[in-house]
mmCIF file of C-alpha atoms in Angstrom:
data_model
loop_
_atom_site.group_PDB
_atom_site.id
_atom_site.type_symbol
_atom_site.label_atom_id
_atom_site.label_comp_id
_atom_site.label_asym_id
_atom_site.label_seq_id
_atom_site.Cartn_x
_atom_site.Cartn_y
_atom_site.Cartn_z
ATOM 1 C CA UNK B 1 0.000 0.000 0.000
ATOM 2 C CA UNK B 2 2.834 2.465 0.737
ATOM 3 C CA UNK B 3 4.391 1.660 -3.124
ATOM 4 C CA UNK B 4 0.798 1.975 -4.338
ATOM 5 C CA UNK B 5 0.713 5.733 -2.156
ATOM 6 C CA UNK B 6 3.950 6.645 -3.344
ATOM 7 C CA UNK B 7 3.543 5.956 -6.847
ATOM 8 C CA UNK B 8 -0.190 8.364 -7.083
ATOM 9 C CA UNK B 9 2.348 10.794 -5.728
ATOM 10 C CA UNK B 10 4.480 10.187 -8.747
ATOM 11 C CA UNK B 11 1.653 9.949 -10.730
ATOM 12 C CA UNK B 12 -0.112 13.200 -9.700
ATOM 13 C CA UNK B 13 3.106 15.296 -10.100
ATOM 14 C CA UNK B 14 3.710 13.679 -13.576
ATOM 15 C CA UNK B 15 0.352 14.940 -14.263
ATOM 16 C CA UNK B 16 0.703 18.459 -12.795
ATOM 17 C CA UNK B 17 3.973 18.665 -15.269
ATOM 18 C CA UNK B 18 2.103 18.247 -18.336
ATOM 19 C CA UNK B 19 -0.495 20.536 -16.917
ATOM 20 C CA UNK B 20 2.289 23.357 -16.501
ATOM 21 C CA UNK B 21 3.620 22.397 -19.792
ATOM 22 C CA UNK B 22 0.407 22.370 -22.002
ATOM 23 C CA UNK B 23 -0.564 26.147 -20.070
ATOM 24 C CA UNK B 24 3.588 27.210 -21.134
ATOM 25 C CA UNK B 25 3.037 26.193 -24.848
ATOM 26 C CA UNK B 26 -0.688 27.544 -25.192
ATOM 27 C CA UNK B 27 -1.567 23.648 -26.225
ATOM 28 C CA UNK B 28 -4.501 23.559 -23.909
ATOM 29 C CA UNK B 29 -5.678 24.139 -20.219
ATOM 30 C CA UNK B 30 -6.168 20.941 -17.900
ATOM 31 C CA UNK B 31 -7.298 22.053 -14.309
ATOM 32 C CA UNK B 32 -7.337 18.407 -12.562
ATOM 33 C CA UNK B 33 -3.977 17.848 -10.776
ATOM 34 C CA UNK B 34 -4.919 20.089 -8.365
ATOM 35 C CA UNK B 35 -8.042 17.937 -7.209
ATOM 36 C CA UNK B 36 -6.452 14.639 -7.932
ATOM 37 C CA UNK B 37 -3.283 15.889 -6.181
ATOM 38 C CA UNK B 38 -4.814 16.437 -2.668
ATOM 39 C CA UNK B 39 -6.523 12.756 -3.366
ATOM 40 C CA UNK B 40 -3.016 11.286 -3.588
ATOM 41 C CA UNK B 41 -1.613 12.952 -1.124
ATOM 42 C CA UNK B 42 -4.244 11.677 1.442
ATOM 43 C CA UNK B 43 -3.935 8.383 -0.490
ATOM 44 C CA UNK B 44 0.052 8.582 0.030
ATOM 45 C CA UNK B 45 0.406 9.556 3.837
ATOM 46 C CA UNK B 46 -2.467 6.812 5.012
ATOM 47 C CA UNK B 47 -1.464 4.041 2.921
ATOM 48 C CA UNK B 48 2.213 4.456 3.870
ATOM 49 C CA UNK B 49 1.567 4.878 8.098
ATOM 50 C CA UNK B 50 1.051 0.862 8.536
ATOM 51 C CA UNK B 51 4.357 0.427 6.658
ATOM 52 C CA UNK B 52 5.929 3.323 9.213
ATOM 53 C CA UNK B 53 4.894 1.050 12.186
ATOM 54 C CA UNK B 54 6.040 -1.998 10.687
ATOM 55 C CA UNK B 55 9.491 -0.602 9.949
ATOM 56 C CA UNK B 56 9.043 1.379 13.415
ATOM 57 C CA UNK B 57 9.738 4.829 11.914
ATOM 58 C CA UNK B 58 6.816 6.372 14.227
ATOM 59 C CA UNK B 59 8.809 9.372 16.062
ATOM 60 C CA UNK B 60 8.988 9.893 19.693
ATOM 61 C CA UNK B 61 10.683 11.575 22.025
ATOM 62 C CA UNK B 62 12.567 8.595 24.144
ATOM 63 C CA UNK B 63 15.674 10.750 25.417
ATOM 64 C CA UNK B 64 14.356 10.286 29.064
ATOM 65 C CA UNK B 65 12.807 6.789 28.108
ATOM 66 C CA UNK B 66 16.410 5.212 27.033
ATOM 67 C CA UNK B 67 17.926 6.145 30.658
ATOM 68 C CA UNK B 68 15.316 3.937 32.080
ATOM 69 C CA UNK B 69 15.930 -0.107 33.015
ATOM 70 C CA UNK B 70 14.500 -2.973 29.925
ATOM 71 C CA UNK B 71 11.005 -3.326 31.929
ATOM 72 C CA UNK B 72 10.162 -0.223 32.582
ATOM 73 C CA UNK B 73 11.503 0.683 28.998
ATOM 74 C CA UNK B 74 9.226 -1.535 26.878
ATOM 75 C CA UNK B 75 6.309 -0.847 29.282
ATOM 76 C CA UNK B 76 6.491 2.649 28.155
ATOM 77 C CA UNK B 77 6.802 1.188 23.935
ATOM 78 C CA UNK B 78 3.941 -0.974 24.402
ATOM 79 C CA UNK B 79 1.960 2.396 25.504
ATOM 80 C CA UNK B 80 3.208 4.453 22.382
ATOM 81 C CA UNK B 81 2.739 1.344 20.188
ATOM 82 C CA UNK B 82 -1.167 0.493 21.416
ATOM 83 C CA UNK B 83 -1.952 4.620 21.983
ATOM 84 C CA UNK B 84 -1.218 4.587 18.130
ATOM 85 C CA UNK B 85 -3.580 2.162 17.628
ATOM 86 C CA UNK B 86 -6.509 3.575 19.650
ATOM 87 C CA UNK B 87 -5.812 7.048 17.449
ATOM 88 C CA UNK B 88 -5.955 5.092 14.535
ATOM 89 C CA UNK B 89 -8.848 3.564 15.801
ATOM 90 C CA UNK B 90 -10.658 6.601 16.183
ATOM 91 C CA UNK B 91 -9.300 8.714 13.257
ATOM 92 C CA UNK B 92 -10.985 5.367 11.006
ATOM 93 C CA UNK B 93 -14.145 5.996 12.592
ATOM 94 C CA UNK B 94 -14.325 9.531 11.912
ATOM 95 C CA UNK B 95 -13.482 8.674 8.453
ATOM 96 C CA UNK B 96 -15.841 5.905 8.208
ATOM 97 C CA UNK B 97 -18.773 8.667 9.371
ATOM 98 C CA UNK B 98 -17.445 10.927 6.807
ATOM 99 C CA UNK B 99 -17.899 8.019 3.804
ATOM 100 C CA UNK B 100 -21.146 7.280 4.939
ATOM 101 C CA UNK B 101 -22.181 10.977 5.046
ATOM 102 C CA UNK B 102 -21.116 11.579 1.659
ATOM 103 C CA UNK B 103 -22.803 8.432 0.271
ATOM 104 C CA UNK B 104 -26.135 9.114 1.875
ATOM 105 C CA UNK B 105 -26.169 12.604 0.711
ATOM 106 C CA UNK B 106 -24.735 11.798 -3.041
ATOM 107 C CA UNK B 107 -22.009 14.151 -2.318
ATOM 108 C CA UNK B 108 -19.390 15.181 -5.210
ATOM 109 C CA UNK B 109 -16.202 17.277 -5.480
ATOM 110 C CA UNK B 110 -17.065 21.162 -6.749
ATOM 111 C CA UNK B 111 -14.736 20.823 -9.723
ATOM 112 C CA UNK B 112 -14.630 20.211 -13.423
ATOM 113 C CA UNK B 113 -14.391 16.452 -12.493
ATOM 114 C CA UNK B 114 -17.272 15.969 -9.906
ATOM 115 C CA UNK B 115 -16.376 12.891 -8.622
ATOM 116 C CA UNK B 116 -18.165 11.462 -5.891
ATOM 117 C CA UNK B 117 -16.536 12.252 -2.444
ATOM 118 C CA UNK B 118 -16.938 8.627 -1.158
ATOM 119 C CA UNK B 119 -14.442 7.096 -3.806
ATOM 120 C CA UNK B 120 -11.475 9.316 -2.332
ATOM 121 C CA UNK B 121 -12.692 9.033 1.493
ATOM 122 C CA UNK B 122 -13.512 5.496 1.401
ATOM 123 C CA UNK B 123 -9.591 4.682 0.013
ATOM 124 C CA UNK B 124 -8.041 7.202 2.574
ATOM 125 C CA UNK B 125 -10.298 5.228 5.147
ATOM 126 C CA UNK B 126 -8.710 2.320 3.773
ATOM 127 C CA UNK B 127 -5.716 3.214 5.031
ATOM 128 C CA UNK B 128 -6.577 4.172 8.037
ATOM 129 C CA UNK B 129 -7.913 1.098 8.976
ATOM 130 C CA UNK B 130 -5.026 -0.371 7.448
ATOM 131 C CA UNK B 131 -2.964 1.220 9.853
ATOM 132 C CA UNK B 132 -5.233 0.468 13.092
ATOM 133 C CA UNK B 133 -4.815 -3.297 12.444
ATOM 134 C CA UNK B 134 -1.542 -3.298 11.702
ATOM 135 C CA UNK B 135 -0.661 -1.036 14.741
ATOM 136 C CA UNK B 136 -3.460 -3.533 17.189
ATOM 137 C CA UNK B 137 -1.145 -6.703 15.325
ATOM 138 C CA UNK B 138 2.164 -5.523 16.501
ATOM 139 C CA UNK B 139 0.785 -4.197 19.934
ATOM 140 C CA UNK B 140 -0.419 -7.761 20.057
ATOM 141 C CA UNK B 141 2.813 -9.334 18.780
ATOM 142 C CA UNK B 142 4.595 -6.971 21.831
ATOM 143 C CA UNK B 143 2.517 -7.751 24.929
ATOM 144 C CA UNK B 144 2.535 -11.923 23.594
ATOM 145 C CA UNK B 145 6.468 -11.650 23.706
ATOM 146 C CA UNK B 146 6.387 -9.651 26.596
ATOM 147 C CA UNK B 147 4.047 -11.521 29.024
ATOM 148 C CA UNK B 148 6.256 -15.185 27.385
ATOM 149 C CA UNK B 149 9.263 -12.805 29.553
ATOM 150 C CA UNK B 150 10.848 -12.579 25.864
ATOM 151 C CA UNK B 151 11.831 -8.782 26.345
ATOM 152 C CA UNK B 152 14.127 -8.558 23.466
ATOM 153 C CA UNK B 153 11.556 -9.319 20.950
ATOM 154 C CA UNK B 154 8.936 -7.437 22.562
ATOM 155 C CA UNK B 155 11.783 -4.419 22.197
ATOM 156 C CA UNK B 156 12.055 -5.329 18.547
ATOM 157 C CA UNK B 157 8.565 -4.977 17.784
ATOM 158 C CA UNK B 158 7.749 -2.284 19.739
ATOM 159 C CA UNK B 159 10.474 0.097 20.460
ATOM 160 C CA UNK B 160 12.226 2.792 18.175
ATOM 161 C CA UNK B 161 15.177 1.618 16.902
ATOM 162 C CA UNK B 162 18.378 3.034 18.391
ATOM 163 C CA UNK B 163 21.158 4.469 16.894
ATOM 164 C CA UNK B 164 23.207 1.441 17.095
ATOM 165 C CA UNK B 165 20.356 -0.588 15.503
ATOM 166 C CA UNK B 166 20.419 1.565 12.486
ATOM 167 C CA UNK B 167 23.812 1.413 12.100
ATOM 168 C CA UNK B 168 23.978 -2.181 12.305
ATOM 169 C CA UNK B 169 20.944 -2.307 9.786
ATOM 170 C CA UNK B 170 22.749 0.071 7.306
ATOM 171 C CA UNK B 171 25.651 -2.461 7.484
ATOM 172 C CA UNK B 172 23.535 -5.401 6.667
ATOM 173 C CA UNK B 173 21.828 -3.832 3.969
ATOM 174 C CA UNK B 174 25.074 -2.707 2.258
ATOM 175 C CA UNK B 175 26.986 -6.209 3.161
ATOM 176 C CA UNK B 176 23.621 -7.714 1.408
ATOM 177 C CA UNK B 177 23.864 -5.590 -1.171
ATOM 178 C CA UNK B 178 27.422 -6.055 -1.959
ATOM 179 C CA UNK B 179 26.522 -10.369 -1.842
ATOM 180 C CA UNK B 180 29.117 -10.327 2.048
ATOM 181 C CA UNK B 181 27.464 -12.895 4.618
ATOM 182 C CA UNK B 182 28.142 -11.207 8.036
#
């Protein structure tokens, strides 16, 4: 879903080139990117955030966090990891509320395009719920290996990765790339 985001991104701007090109050259006058450009971009941040919490690129502020012992530690990442999946949880219902608003009052977009608002709502829902189960999974995955006393993989699921841990991932990757075993 995040490739699929990214590339309506790519697409959109591709599209808002030729639109800048074809208004340069006097060819003709296309007025959609800008519509179909705040479509992808919804499309593009919710169908990449379940992708963010399975890499665990979600951002928080640990300084104070790291200076605390393992337990206490991944206590604290289980929080951030299940509070992001109760605000997922209730950003997808506000989204679901908007869908259904929109299809029970036929609404459409006020452009030259006038396509129906649920078709761009119910895809950036998508995501969202995307995102809430992924986000309940891992918070599930977390407190199994927690409760099993397995704190290093409830830290690997949970927790923000450390300095160290992308340093040793950024050696991996190139030793990978270069065909090295480690």
């Amino acid at each position: 879903m995040a490739r699929l985001g990214g590339g309506a991104l790519l697409g959109v701007a591709l599209l808002i080139c030729l639109e800048v090109l074809l208004r340069m050259f006097r060819i003709g006058n296309m007025s959609v990117g800008t519509e179909l450009g705040s479509y992808a971009l919804a499309l593009g941040a919710t169908w990449s955030l379940a992708y963010v919490v399975l890499e665990r690129g979600h951002v928080r502020v640990d300084v104070i966090a790291r200076q605390l012992p393992q337990v206490p530690r991944i206590v604290l990442d289980l929080f951030a990891l299940s509070s992001l999946a109760v605000v997922g949880a209730v950003l997808t219902n506000g989204a679901w509320g908007m869908v259904s608003t929109s299809l029970r009052l036929g609404a459409r977009s006020n452009t030259t395009l006038g396509i129906p608002l649920a078709i761009p709502q119910a895809l950036w829902t998508l995501g969202l719920a995307w995102f809430t189960l992924v986000a309940i999974g891992r918070t599930i995955q977390a407190l199994r290996a927690l409760l099993a006393r397995d704190i290093g993989e409830a830290s690997r699921i949970a927790a923000s990765p450390s300095a160290d841990d992308e340093v040793e991932e950024a050696i991996a990757e190139t030793n990978s790339r270069l065909g090295k075993s480690e």
